[in-house]
XYZ file of C-alpha atoms in Angstrom:
786
model
C 33.063 -176.486 -25.119
C 36.744 -176.118 -24.919
C 39.019 -177.752 -27.782
C 42.744 -178.604 -27.029
C 45.385 -179.027 -30.036
C 48.445 -180.751 -29.031
C 50.664 -182.158 -30.701
C 50.165 -185.960 -31.772
C 53.734 -186.973 -30.584
C 52.894 -185.313 -26.972
C 49.713 -187.067 -27.124
C 51.315 -190.531 -27.967
C 54.040 -190.014 -25.026
C 51.072 -188.988 -22.913
C 49.652 -191.938 -23.537
C 52.146 -194.385 -23.120
C 53.034 -192.320 -20.168
C 49.916 -193.262 -18.566
C 50.637 -196.667 -18.985
C 52.880 -197.180 -16.056
C 51.192 -194.663 -13.829
C 48.855 -195.195 -11.105
C 44.937 -195.802 -12.577
C 42.858 -192.309 -10.764
C 40.320 -194.317 -8.762
C 36.866 -194.466 -10.579
C 33.502 -194.893 -8.261
C 30.261 -196.433 -10.328
C 28.414 -193.317 -10.105
C 31.089 -191.694 -12.362
C 31.553 -194.702 -14.972
C 27.372 -194.802 -15.337
C 26.822 -191.164 -15.325
C 25.750 -189.246 -18.342
C 28.857 -189.520 -20.748
C 28.981 -185.566 -21.604
C 31.291 -185.409 -18.573
C 33.863 -187.864 -20.746
C 33.456 -184.978 -23.548
C 31.283 -185.843 -26.272
C 33.158 -187.265 -29.374
C 33.354 -185.954 -33.199
C 30.196 -187.462 -34.737
C 29.969 -186.648 -38.442
C 32.850 -184.971 -40.327
C 33.197 -183.543 -43.836
C 35.437 -181.280 -46.035
C 34.449 -177.975 -47.318
C 34.149 -177.317 -50.935
C 37.640 -175.699 -51.197
C 39.733 -178.964 -49.438
C 40.584 -176.004 -46.843
C 37.890 -176.015 -44.459
C 36.744 -178.865 -42.268
C 33.641 -179.017 -40.605
C 32.375 -181.577 -37.816
C 29.001 -182.326 -35.933
C 29.178 -182.703 -31.787
C 26.525 -183.324 -28.953
C 25.826 -180.415 -27.086
C 26.462 -181.005 -23.625
C 23.472 -181.225 -21.479
C 21.126 -181.518 -24.341
C 20.411 -183.620 -27.267
C 20.887 -180.946 -29.672
C 23.815 -181.498 -32.215
C 26.165 -178.018 -33.153
C 28.492 -177.703 -35.948
C 31.649 -176.485 -35.855
C 34.787 -175.246 -38.483
C 37.965 -176.937 -37.552
C 40.913 -175.172 -39.527
C 43.440 -173.282 -37.025
C 40.920 -172.704 -34.483
C 37.914 -174.756 -33.701
C 34.736 -172.363 -33.713
C 31.040 -172.753 -33.670
C 29.178 -172.228 -36.622
C 26.626 -169.749 -36.508
C 23.088 -170.507 -37.554
C 22.795 -167.813 -40.435
C 26.485 -169.467 -42.300
C 24.537 -172.900 -42.224
C 22.756 -172.443 -45.452
C 26.098 -171.775 -47.307
C 27.651 -175.180 -45.936
C 28.104 -178.339 -48.218
C 27.626 -181.604 -46.283
C 29.126 -185.275 -45.819
C 26.725 -186.722 -48.367
C 27.691 -185.590 -51.721
C 28.235 -186.692 -55.025
C 31.195 -185.216 -57.492
C 31.264 -184.910 -61.239
C 33.794 -186.796 -64.001
C 36.113 -183.950 -64.133
C 35.787 -183.364 -60.076
C 35.095 -179.653 -60.812
C 31.293 -179.630 -59.462
C 29.583 -181.544 -56.420
C 26.119 -181.988 -55.903
C 25.445 -181.196 -52.023
C 22.486 -183.021 -50.246
C 20.967 -181.567 -47.090
C 18.056 -181.888 -45.060
C 16.275 -183.247 -47.913
C 16.846 -180.197 -50.404
C 19.764 -180.714 -53.795
C 22.341 -177.755 -54.299
C 24.938 -177.676 -56.890
C 28.174 -176.142 -55.630
C 30.990 -174.952 -58.310
C 34.402 -175.943 -56.855
C 36.242 -173.606 -58.991
C 34.281 -170.469 -57.196
C 32.390 -171.904 -54.599
C 29.012 -170.751 -56.007
C 26.036 -172.649 -54.324
C 23.284 -173.324 -56.402
C 19.527 -174.949 -54.979
C 18.503 -177.343 -57.367
C 15.209 -178.387 -55.574
C 13.529 -177.311 -52.203
C 10.459 -179.632 -51.317
C 8.708 -181.319 -48.534
C 9.655 -184.513 -49.512
C 13.275 -185.346 -49.282
C 15.292 -185.868 -52.808
C 17.566 -188.663 -53.044
C 19.782 -190.776 -55.288
C 21.239 -187.451 -56.704
C 23.843 -188.096 -59.361
C 25.288 -186.302 -62.370
C 23.719 -187.369 -65.826
C 26.262 -188.813 -68.419
C 26.449 -185.382 -70.430
C 27.838 -183.393 -67.037
C 24.601 -180.789 -67.532
C 22.233 -182.305 -65.813
C 22.028 -183.916 -62.058
C 19.196 -186.322 -61.744
C 17.468 -187.404 -58.541
C 14.838 -189.149 -57.396
C 11.873 -187.733 -55.053
C 9.488 -190.702 -54.010
C 9.402 -193.354 -56.497
C 9.415 -190.485 -59.193
C 12.764 -189.425 -60.932
C 13.568 -185.725 -62.454
C 16.703 -184.001 -64.270
C 17.486 -180.459 -63.567
C 19.452 -178.842 -66.260
C 22.205 -176.364 -65.024
C 21.598 -174.158 -68.488
C 17.823 -173.718 -68.022
C 17.554 -173.932 -64.472
C 14.639 -175.893 -65.052
C 13.639 -179.387 -63.237
C 11.628 -182.082 -65.764
C 10.314 -185.355 -64.260
C 12.028 -188.243 -66.535
C 10.326 -191.235 -65.109
C 6.978 -191.285 -62.893
C 6.719 -194.755 -61.666
C 3.238 -196.005 -60.428
C 1.773 -199.357 -59.101
C -1.339 -199.466 -60.631
C -2.817 -200.472 -63.748
C -2.541 -198.291 -67.006
C -6.117 -196.689 -67.088
C -5.283 -196.921 -71.080
C -4.250 -200.485 -71.738
C -6.476 -202.224 -73.342
C -8.961 -204.813 -71.574
C -8.601 -208.319 -71.464
C -10.037 -210.464 -73.507
C -13.493 -210.787 -72.622
C -16.301 -213.305 -74.672
C -19.405 -210.533 -74.125
C -17.445 -207.395 -74.240
C -16.347 -208.603 -78.044
C -20.218 -209.868 -78.383
C -21.282 -206.301 -78.093
C -18.893 -204.548 -79.812
C -19.754 -206.652 -82.679
C -23.296 -206.848 -82.640
C -23.771 -203.033 -81.664
C -22.057 -200.765 -84.156
C -22.553 -197.499 -82.150
C -20.687 -198.899 -79.500
C -18.051 -199.604 -81.585
C -17.929 -196.578 -82.917
C -17.793 -194.797 -79.358
C -14.781 -196.891 -78.463
C -12.877 -195.732 -81.857
C -13.283 -192.261 -81.535
C -12.485 -192.586 -77.942
C -9.105 -194.832 -78.798
C -8.043 -191.931 -81.454
C -8.654 -189.306 -79.116
C -6.379 -191.007 -76.731
C -3.983 -192.145 -79.124
C -3.725 -188.110 -80.268
C -3.507 -187.134 -77.119
C -0.646 -188.979 -76.348
C 1.353 -188.404 -79.629
C 1.140 -184.500 -78.642
C 2.705 -184.897 -75.580
C 5.327 -186.967 -76.440
C 6.074 -184.732 -79.708
C 5.414 -181.913 -76.908
C 9.308 -181.276 -74.994
C 7.520 -178.723 -72.577
C 5.003 -181.644 -71.004
C 6.090 -183.873 -68.288
C 6.220 -188.066 -69.814
C 3.391 -190.476 -69.381
C 3.264 -192.347 -65.716
C 4.751 -196.068 -66.133
C 2.610 -198.195 -64.865
C 3.981 -201.364 -63.086
C 0.357 -203.061 -61.907
C -1.370 -203.370 -58.925
C -0.002 -205.943 -57.504
C 3.882 -204.958 -56.578
C 5.459 -202.285 -54.288
C 8.709 -200.622 -55.318
C 11.623 -201.347 -53.269
C 13.807 -198.991 -54.870
C 14.894 -197.894 -58.489
C 17.791 -196.781 -59.981
C 18.120 -194.339 -63.260
C 21.057 -194.685 -66.123
C 23.433 -191.217 -66.105
C 21.746 -191.187 -69.982
C 18.344 -191.042 -69.325
C 17.683 -193.996 -71.509
C 16.964 -197.182 -68.948
C 15.182 -197.560 -65.495
C 15.831 -200.665 -63.076
C 13.263 -200.996 -60.661
C 13.065 -203.854 -57.760
C 9.582 -204.640 -56.654
C 8.126 -207.208 -54.589
C 4.484 -208.765 -54.348
C 2.385 -206.509 -52.156
C 1.042 -207.583 -49.143
C 3.258 -210.697 -49.898
C 4.463 -210.941 -45.982
C 2.079 -212.843 -43.994
C 4.307 -213.239 -41.207
C 2.426 -212.152 -38.098
C 3.786 -208.761 -36.350
C 5.182 -208.356 -32.951
C 3.262 -206.369 -30.156
C 5.616 -204.601 -27.814
C 3.636 -202.943 -24.245
C 4.547 -200.243 -22.649
C 3.957 -199.596 -19.047
C 5.061 -196.453 -17.829
C 3.393 -194.042 -20.283
C 3.229 -190.293 -20.125
C -0.917 -190.949 -21.208
C -0.785 -193.118 -17.596
C -2.230 -195.919 -19.757
C -0.602 -198.814 -20.874
C 0.531 -198.409 -24.556
C 1.652 -201.053 -27.212
C 3.610 -200.661 -30.571
C 3.740 -203.108 -33.301
C 7.495 -204.436 -33.972
C 9.112 -206.221 -36.028
C 8.882 -210.073 -37.286
C 10.184 -212.740 -36.379
C 12.822 -215.373 -38.508
C 10.341 -217.513 -40.403
C 10.723 -219.946 -43.838
C 7.637 -217.735 -44.638
C 10.040 -214.094 -44.984
C 11.520 -212.066 -46.242
C 10.197 -211.540 -49.419
C 11.627 -212.456 -52.888
C 12.165 -209.125 -55.123
C 12.101 -209.112 -58.979
C 14.088 -206.942 -61.230
C 12.605 -204.833 -63.907
C 14.059 -202.936 -67.063
C 11.871 -199.920 -68.203
C 12.717 -198.045 -71.332
C 12.405 -194.739 -70.280
C 11.053 -193.313 -73.828
C 8.436 -196.168 -74.894
C 7.586 -197.048 -71.138
C 8.016 -200.346 -71.993
C 8.571 -202.311 -69.109
C 10.393 -206.030 -69.185
C 10.961 -208.605 -65.792
C 14.906 -209.934 -65.894
C 15.020 -213.340 -65.677
C 17.013 -214.621 -63.378
C 17.794 -218.113 -65.212
C 21.373 -217.464 -66.294
C 23.039 -216.728 -62.773
C 24.922 -219.918 -61.924
C 23.061 -222.101 -59.199
C 19.876 -220.038 -59.024
C 17.931 -222.669 -59.600
C 19.988 -225.580 -57.360
C 18.822 -225.411 -53.381
C 21.806 -225.704 -51.213
C 19.369 -226.903 -48.529
C 17.186 -229.370 -50.521
C 18.511 -232.041 -48.010
C 17.347 -230.430 -44.723
C 13.955 -229.437 -46.631
C 13.506 -233.185 -47.440
C 14.547 -234.049 -44.181
C 11.555 -231.549 -42.612
C 8.808 -232.811 -45.262
C 8.992 -229.335 -46.525
C 7.579 -229.148 -50.393
C 10.931 -229.126 -52.475
C 12.303 -225.778 -54.495
C 10.474 -225.017 -57.549
C 12.217 -223.091 -60.027
C 14.366 -220.425 -59.054
C 15.696 -219.521 -55.748
C 14.692 -216.278 -54.407
C 16.708 -213.459 -54.487
C 17.021 -209.643 -53.158
C 18.404 -206.852 -54.238
C 19.337 -204.931 -50.989
C 18.497 -200.935 -52.221
C 19.958 -199.027 -54.813
C 23.447 -197.938 -53.306
C 24.051 -201.608 -52.599
C 22.594 -203.381 -55.594
C 22.477 -201.182 -58.831
C 25.489 -199.379 -60.318
C 25.730 -197.334 -63.766
C 28.880 -197.008 -65.745
C 29.961 -193.160 -65.676
C 28.108 -193.005 -69.713
C 25.221 -194.935 -68.602
C 26.238 -197.868 -71.373
C 26.422 -200.042 -68.555
C 24.969 -201.055 -65.669
C 25.741 -203.935 -62.953
C 23.354 -205.073 -60.604
C 23.927 -207.309 -57.297
C 21.557 -210.197 -56.314
C 21.842 -212.079 -52.502
C 20.131 -215.514 -52.571
C 17.690 -214.946 -49.801
C 18.828 -218.890 -48.302
C 22.540 -216.538 -47.816
C 24.358 -219.111 -49.721
C 25.084 -216.830 -52.858
C 25.902 -213.425 -54.140
C 25.905 -212.436 -57.697
C 26.977 -209.481 -59.770
C 25.871 -209.305 -63.472
C 25.667 -207.068 -65.752
C 22.685 -206.220 -68.071
C 22.544 -206.251 -71.710
C 20.340 -203.161 -71.900
C 19.306 -203.733 -75.680
C 18.285 -207.604 -75.191
C 17.320 -207.008 -71.730
C 18.897 -209.916 -70.193
C 21.343 -210.667 -67.461
C 24.952 -211.619 -67.942
C 26.361 -213.351 -64.905
C 30.164 -211.481 -63.958
C 31.068 -212.948 -60.518
C 29.669 -215.451 -57.737
C 30.270 -216.058 -54.580
C 29.178 -218.770 -52.931
C 29.586 -220.230 -48.942
C 28.000 -223.484 -47.617
C 27.582 -221.321 -44.257
C 26.280 -217.698 -45.474
C 27.529 -214.860 -47.448
C 28.882 -211.726 -45.579
C 26.635 -208.691 -45.516
C 29.504 -206.598 -45.341
C 32.315 -206.376 -47.747
C 29.984 -206.416 -50.947
C 30.776 -202.886 -52.283
C 31.629 -202.742 -56.034
C 31.315 -200.322 -59.022
C 32.504 -198.765 -62.213
C 35.802 -197.573 -63.222
C 35.948 -194.129 -65.197
C 37.120 -196.291 -68.519
C 33.266 -197.292 -68.311
C 34.154 -200.901 -68.849
C 36.439 -202.114 -65.922
C 34.213 -203.163 -62.834
C 35.581 -203.379 -59.283
C 34.474 -205.518 -56.721
C 35.078 -206.285 -52.949
C 34.824 -210.479 -52.210
C 35.518 -212.893 -49.553
C 36.524 -215.698 -51.928
C 40.191 -215.811 -50.286
C 38.851 -215.980 -46.765
C 39.433 -212.288 -46.301
C 37.605 -209.514 -47.931
C 39.485 -207.774 -50.401
C 39.905 -205.465 -53.312
C 39.538 -206.979 -57.295
C 39.276 -205.569 -60.550
C 37.321 -206.667 -63.598
C 37.965 -206.083 -67.052
C 35.711 -205.741 -70.066
C 37.846 -209.278 -71.603
C 35.670 -210.779 -68.127
C 39.363 -211.775 -66.374
C 39.504 -210.717 -62.997
C 42.928 -209.644 -60.561
C 42.934 -209.370 -57.579
C 44.286 -205.857 -56.312
C 44.780 -206.559 -52.310
C 45.664 -209.729 -50.558
C 46.373 -211.460 -47.338
C 45.164 -212.719 -43.737
C 43.558 -209.203 -43.357
C 40.464 -207.436 -44.549
C 39.902 -204.176 -46.374
C 36.945 -202.134 -46.014
C 35.249 -198.484 -47.123
C 36.545 -198.093 -50.523
C 37.234 -194.716 -52.014
C 38.923 -194.062 -55.805
C 40.672 -191.496 -57.017
C 39.390 -189.315 -59.335
C 41.225 -191.146 -62.128
C 40.518 -194.613 -60.800
C 44.138 -195.507 -60.420
C 44.565 -195.441 -56.884
C 41.940 -196.968 -54.224
C 42.027 -195.843 -50.790
C 40.562 -198.412 -47.758
C 40.617 -198.992 -44.235
C 43.338 -202.153 -43.726
C 44.752 -204.232 -40.908
C 47.447 -206.213 -41.742
C 49.438 -205.351 -38.756
C 47.097 -207.157 -36.260
C 43.027 -207.858 -36.316
C 42.418 -204.716 -34.400
C 45.109 -202.079 -35.360
C 43.455 -199.964 -38.306
C 44.907 -197.548 -40.522
C 44.118 -196.094 -43.913
C 45.965 -197.922 -47.075
C 45.393 -197.159 -50.594
C 47.056 -199.375 -53.507
C 47.455 -198.696 -57.381
C 45.932 -200.556 -59.827
C 49.125 -200.789 -62.027
C 51.054 -202.794 -59.374
C 48.523 -203.421 -56.330
C 51.638 -202.527 -54.027
C 49.999 -202.015 -50.379
C 50.942 -198.813 -48.471
C 49.632 -197.472 -45.189
C 49.042 -193.767 -45.546
C 47.922 -193.623 -41.476
C 50.415 -195.219 -38.247
C 47.568 -194.178 -35.562
C 46.323 -197.622 -35.027
C 42.600 -196.643 -33.910
C 41.368 -195.435 -37.287
C 37.559 -195.546 -37.835
C 36.968 -193.909 -40.942
C 38.534 -191.316 -43.575
C 37.034 -188.946 -46.449
C 38.931 -187.806 -49.499
C 39.103 -183.697 -50.207
C 37.715 -182.987 -53.010
C 40.761 -181.968 -54.599
C 42.155 -185.619 -53.613
C 45.267 -183.898 -51.741
C 44.325 -184.665 -48.393
C 42.243 -187.035 -46.281
C 40.182 -186.253 -43.211
C 40.500 -189.077 -40.823
C 38.780 -190.118 -38.019
C 40.442 -192.026 -35.371
C 40.539 -192.825 -31.506
C 42.706 -194.518 -29.017
C 41.434 -196.810 -25.470
C 40.666 -193.880 -24.200
C 40.001 -190.944 -26.527
C 36.491 -190.945 -28.299
C 36.540 -190.408 -32.035
C 38.580 -186.931 -33.149
C 39.526 -185.648 -36.494
C 42.517 -184.801 -37.911
C 44.122 -184.155 -42.012
C 46.823 -186.337 -43.324
C 48.253 -186.080 -47.053
C 46.667 -188.666 -49.613
C 49.997 -189.730 -50.142
C 50.494 -190.741 -46.208
C 52.618 -188.963 -43.773
C 52.001 -187.390 -40.021
C 48.618 -186.300 -39.238
C 47.313 -183.015 -38.716
C 45.444 -183.382 -35.410
C 42.450 -180.868 -35.193
C 40.318 -181.962 -32.111
C 40.530 -182.982 -28.772
C 37.236 -183.183 -27.213
C 37.748 -184.501 -23.860
C 36.527 -182.686 -20.881
C 40.272 -181.450 -18.506
C 38.855 -183.966 -15.878
C 38.682 -187.155 -18.202
C 42.145 -186.365 -19.378
C 43.632 -186.027 -16.183
C 43.095 -189.131 -15.343
C 44.956 -191.911 -15.282
C 43.039 -195.110 -16.680
C 44.468 -198.894 -17.329
C 45.406 -199.748 -20.241
C 44.212 -202.896 -21.929
C 46.930 -204.929 -23.094
C 45.916 -206.414 -26.280
C 46.776 -210.299 -25.621
C 46.597 -213.621 -27.987
C 45.202 -216.465 -26.274
C 46.025 -219.977 -27.713
C 42.961 -221.839 -28.983
C 42.656 -225.791 -28.092
C 40.458 -226.274 -30.724
C 42.187 -225.104 -33.918
C 41.408 -221.973 -34.295
C 43.802 -218.785 -34.602
C 44.855 -217.368 -31.313
C 42.206 -215.810 -29.719
C 42.564 -212.107 -29.362
C 41.597 -210.319 -26.240
C 41.633 -206.917 -23.926
C 43.291 -207.854 -20.508
C 42.889 -205.543 -17.285
C 45.143 -206.378 -14.301
C 47.053 -204.190 -12.227
C 50.541 -203.494 -13.127
C 51.985 -205.648 -11.084
C 50.559 -209.155 -9.534
C 50.902 -210.125 -5.589
C 53.249 -212.821 -5.465
C 50.697 -216.158 -4.303
C 47.412 -214.350 -4.805
C 44.887 -215.900 -6.667
C 42.384 -213.199 -8.391
C 38.695 -213.702 -9.086
C 38.089 -213.673 -12.707
C 35.486 -211.643 -14.899
C 35.069 -212.211 -18.501
C 33.120 -209.647 -20.674
C 31.557 -210.717 -23.686
C 30.925 -207.969 -26.379
C 27.289 -207.691 -28.048
C 26.496 -207.912 -31.897
C 28.014 -211.163 -32.264
C 29.879 -210.204 -35.475
C 31.383 -206.812 -33.743
C 35.547 -206.181 -32.895
C 35.884 -205.106 -29.557
C 39.670 -205.874 -29.236
C 40.971 -203.128 -31.237
C 43.077 -199.870 -30.392
C 39.853 -197.765 -30.472
C 37.537 -196.133 -28.150
C 35.360 -198.939 -27.810
C 31.569 -199.281 -28.248
C 31.933 -200.274 -24.334
C 32.880 -197.549 -23.070
C 31.216 -197.704 -19.876
C 32.056 -201.394 -19.644
C 35.568 -200.177 -20.059
C 35.385 -197.909 -16.653
C 33.793 -200.698 -14.872
C 36.418 -202.758 -15.715
C 39.232 -200.186 -14.159
C 36.674 -200.233 -11.221
C 36.839 -204.259 -10.972
C 40.543 -204.434 -11.079
C 40.633 -201.259 -8.304
C 38.246 -204.109 -6.358
C 40.917 -206.833 -6.982
C 39.600 -208.598 -9.872
C 41.340 -209.341 -13.267
C 39.104 -208.776 -16.530
C 39.351 -210.683 -19.737
C 37.277 -209.261 -23.077
C 37.389 -211.324 -26.078
C 36.953 -211.579 -29.448
C 35.545 -214.805 -29.858
C 35.066 -216.862 -32.812
C 32.277 -214.862 -35.307
C 33.934 -211.290 -34.254
C 34.539 -208.988 -37.146
C 37.912 -208.768 -38.623
C 39.266 -212.231 -38.330
C 38.040 -214.056 -42.069
C 35.323 -215.719 -43.450
C 36.210 -218.852 -41.139
C 36.059 -216.992 -37.921
C 32.996 -215.368 -39.069
C 31.694 -218.636 -40.030
C 32.637 -220.845 -37.159
C 29.296 -220.679 -35.289
C 26.755 -221.644 -38.450
C 24.232 -224.032 -37.082
C 25.917 -223.996 -33.358
C 25.770 -220.469 -31.879
C 27.215 -220.409 -28.534
C 29.691 -223.753 -29.144
C 32.891 -221.896 -30.697
C 32.415 -219.376 -28.323
C 31.722 -221.049 -25.619
C 35.049 -222.653 -25.802
C 37.305 -219.799 -26.435
C 36.045 -218.397 -23.271
C 37.198 -221.480 -21.510
C 40.334 -221.195 -23.225
C 40.409 -217.379 -22.080
C 39.337 -218.889 -18.451
C 41.998 -221.243 -18.487
C 44.668 -218.757 -19.833
C 44.134 -216.368 -16.913
C 44.344 -219.414 -14.469
C 47.713 -220.577 -15.761
C 49.131 -216.798 -17.195
C 47.545 -214.465 -15.202
C 46.692 -215.925 -11.371
C 43.039 -215.958 -11.824
C 41.037 -218.357 -9.622
C 39.494 -221.022 -11.541
C 36.830 -221.442 -8.263
C 35.592 -217.706 -8.847
C 34.926 -216.984 -12.730
C 32.213 -214.306 -13.253
C 30.466 -213.761 -16.955
C 28.328 -211.061 -18.212
C 27.766 -208.836 -21.475
C 24.413 -207.423 -23.484
C 22.267 -208.865 -26.784
C 24.757 -211.300 -28.096
C 26.969 -210.794 -24.554
C 23.749 -211.704 -22.635
C 23.141 -214.807 -24.616
C 26.816 -216.020 -24.166
C 26.573 -215.483 -20.439
C 23.509 -217.794 -20.548
C 25.869 -220.463 -22.656
C 28.467 -220.150 -20.281
C 26.398 -220.605 -17.142
C 24.236 -223.269 -18.358
C 26.431 -225.207 -20.530
C 29.578 -225.115 -18.771
C 28.328 -224.649 -14.734
C 31.225 -226.178 -12.972
C 33.541 -223.242 -14.794
C 31.367 -220.419 -14.761
C 30.113 -219.505 -11.217
C 27.785 -216.321 -11.563
C 26.807 -214.647 -14.454
C 24.724 -211.144 -15.649
C 22.870 -211.460 -18.845
C 21.748 -208.389 -20.010
C 18.986 -207.689 -22.732
C 19.902 -211.566 -23.770
C 18.553 -213.852 -26.474
C 17.154 -216.866 -25.030
C 15.511 -218.697 -27.774
C 16.741 -217.582 -31.712
C 13.290 -218.144 -32.538
C 12.073 -215.049 -31.822
C 14.795 -212.820 -33.106
C 14.825 -211.233 -36.618
C 15.348 -212.989 -39.794
C 17.761 -210.971 -41.628
C 20.451 -211.773 -38.617
C 19.244 -215.404 -37.809
C 18.782 -217.242 -41.123
C 22.352 -216.404 -41.850
C 23.354 -218.430 -39.342
C 20.824 -220.867 -38.164
C 18.688 -221.185 -41.609
C 15.279 -221.219 -40.254
C 13.039 -222.928 -37.832
C 11.019 -224.575 -39.863
C 14.079 -225.992 -42.212
C 16.882 -226.406 -39.288
C 15.189 -226.901 -35.968
C 17.697 -229.020 -34.600
C 20.105 -225.727 -35.081
C 17.849 -223.397 -32.926
C 17.181 -226.198 -30.677
C 21.335 -226.423 -30.182
C 21.965 -222.761 -29.831
C 19.256 -221.811 -28.143
C 19.879 -221.174 -23.726
C 15.811 -221.961 -23.191
C 16.591 -225.357 -23.896
C 19.204 -225.404 -21.745
C 17.428 -223.947 -18.500
C 17.679 -227.013 -16.462
C 21.390 -227.010 -16.058
C 21.746 -223.883 -14.153
C 23.566 -224.339 -11.168
C 25.685 -220.989 -10.421
C 24.260 -217.289 -9.786
C 22.670 -215.566 -12.323
C 21.202 -211.596 -12.839
C 19.260 -211.386 -15.981
C 18.832 -207.426 -16.895
C 16.051 -206.554 -19.622
C 14.593 -203.210 -20.898
C 10.903 -203.254 -21.249
C 10.630 -201.613 -24.572
C 13.271 -203.459 -26.051
C 12.492 -203.297 -29.404
C 15.755 -204.983 -30.798
C 15.673 -208.123 -28.454
C 12.227 -208.590 -27.145
C 11.732 -208.166 -23.228
C 9.640 -211.270 -23.848
C 12.800 -213.934 -24.517
C 13.922 -212.686 -20.617
C 10.458 -213.133 -19.218
C 9.974 -216.765 -21.051
C 13.480 -217.594 -19.096
C 12.098 -216.442 -15.783
C 8.990 -218.605 -16.500
C 11.205 -221.992 -17.535
C 13.300 -221.298 -14.087
C 10.459 -221.127 -11.821
C 8.950 -224.337 -13.690
C 12.154 -225.933 -12.730
C 12.058 -223.933 -9.379
C 15.528 -222.933 -9.587
C 17.508 -220.319 -6.878
C 20.158 -218.131 -7.158
C 18.364 -215.933 -10.168
C 16.687 -212.461 -10.664
C 15.204 -210.548 -13.222
C 15.250 -206.817 -12.836
C 13.315 -205.024 -15.557
C 13.628 -201.443 -16.743
C 10.282 -200.199 -18.150
C 11.922 -196.958 -19.826
C 14.577 -198.652 -21.705
C 15.254 -200.183 -24.899
C 18.031 -202.430 -26.178
C 20.789 -199.372 -25.517
C 20.262 -198.103 -22.366
C 20.035 -194.262 -22.385
C 19.341 -193.264 -18.850
C 21.997 -192.321 -16.158
C 19.755 -193.912 -13.525
C 19.247 -197.261 -15.431
C 22.618 -197.619 -16.022
C 23.829 -197.329 -12.654
C 20.833 -199.749 -11.022
C 22.181 -202.511 -13.666
C 25.743 -201.945 -12.988
C 25.444 -202.051 -9.263
C 23.159 -205.251 -9.378
C 26.516 -206.340 -11.290
C 29.171 -205.275 -8.938
C 27.071 -206.460 -6.226
C 26.461 -210.051 -7.677
C 30.338 -210.214 -8.450
C 31.150 -209.267 -4.882
C 28.873 -211.486 -3.371
C 29.559 -214.968 -5.079
C 33.245 -214.331 -6.316
C 35.084 -213.502 -3.422
C 34.119 -216.192 -0.771
């Protein structure tokens, strides 16, 4: 792999020049070929321990293997014999930032940041996880399976701290029983045997507790629960455990058939469960005193609103049982839900209502085993699953957290007095927060200039002043160096996949480290997407979009219009970054080459635009988004010489769903469409995504009816291509098959279903990519140039 290190100014100048140069023709074969020809992007990047070396991974051309490179000055391949001494992207610093825990291949190491010495803590067949420094700084705590361990630096010894078991305590007193009590009362020999056994057990346990060389006794949680996650306090005194009822989820598991198999026989895989009022399971939070092994269930009663059902009217309308007791909650994983202060004296937990309307942050009074509410975020639609990070400042008493309460995701501080203040504000969103070691500076991603322009920003806890540290436009992420003086920045442009560079943590010019593009790809001139603001006729903010068109439109000519719809729903595609849809971007170049104009919109529900934009689709998926696309179409006709009589639309996943909604709900505006891996009926999709937006089908059947394309199948008038991978484990192939059956029964014409036996949700094989986009291209050529 050849690496080129141009000055950033030269790269920007070339980028500007390309915008005015004639684009290089692209063929469908090349656009849909294995992307190795482009030059594979930087995938993961991290600092070396000395804050001078930078390492990254990159896919090897023509292979699925990832190689590790060092990028300091000249880029060079890291040899296999050097890998054992490398750090990783997954590190944890001690309070003084003089040592770091390195997690690599499931094994733990500690690095001395003064000398560079690397000490292996554990080597095992089961991966270690959740590593952290103990409050005294002399021990490293970590989890293997459900068991917690501590490593002493002085003794070089790993010792168990807490051993969790989902079983009945074999030594617990039996439940009360009339016959047992009678036997012990009447049979003195039995009573004496029991007494001797109890005395022996008590002495054995006392000896074990007094002997520091012995492992602690297991902590039994009972045999009716499963352990979802757990978190040990840095002082080793307490353990918080998230549990759920064992075998409580009774929802049916989906089966996915595979017809083209290595064995030559058809096979089936178990797949996800569908959206349902029955799931997911609520979780419980338990507090464990490690020394006494006492387990206490933490009550949620004090969480504000926990007993008030926001969906009570819907429940009554559907004649479902009224809510009894508290609403169910979940604590989604240790890193997201439980955060201890550095000294272990305080802990904050995050709980989210299963109905998706509330998110709480609460501290735990450890001595009283009681929750104390700190913050509540409510939303009549649904609370965002992003922007929920939180933690403690070095003073062990100040809590920081993210919240969308202003309408946009921002950063807040809450002192021990319970008073909160915003560190960031405005009609933009922060994300990916990292704190300086002293807790005085917060670093984060920001987009204050334009929704699709991302930089690394910082703010001070003293004055809250916002500072943009980069001026790249397409920043994707960053990592603070171990010494806190530099940032390793991952960034891209419209036609440059992810690269890395370094910049001072106070801001300034970037030092570019990589440019992994191939010479062929770099030599090409591309149509630079113009980011435009499409006016909304429905009271929304301008709808930002990417426009692909010839540099000069021919006077008097009307151009057929193709509209692209990004997938995932809550995703942002109108940015200055290299798009997820890089193949589609090349396809848009080809379409412009063939006489089309193309518009790619961040419709309502897209990421990066705040709470109101995100929740506009609540209980009406496909409706506000379609309004935005009709506005985009009208703008293309009025401002870009678009031909209103020849309009096509296409997209995958959510984009496939929206293609259906366009052709079925606005059949007079959209003449042709290609729905790729589409959702056709939201009752068949997963709970975690769908129930946020539409509640559950049992509770809110009307929302599912108005939001599911299969309900509008009789409205098809235009030309439709459906393309779906047959082993899609995200949107099941069944969605397209059921829609096909509806069209058959309705005797609809001018539609086809293309099936891909070896493709999952995201196509992998170039042959399938080519076949799919050949069909899309031929559909548009056949139907939009009449």
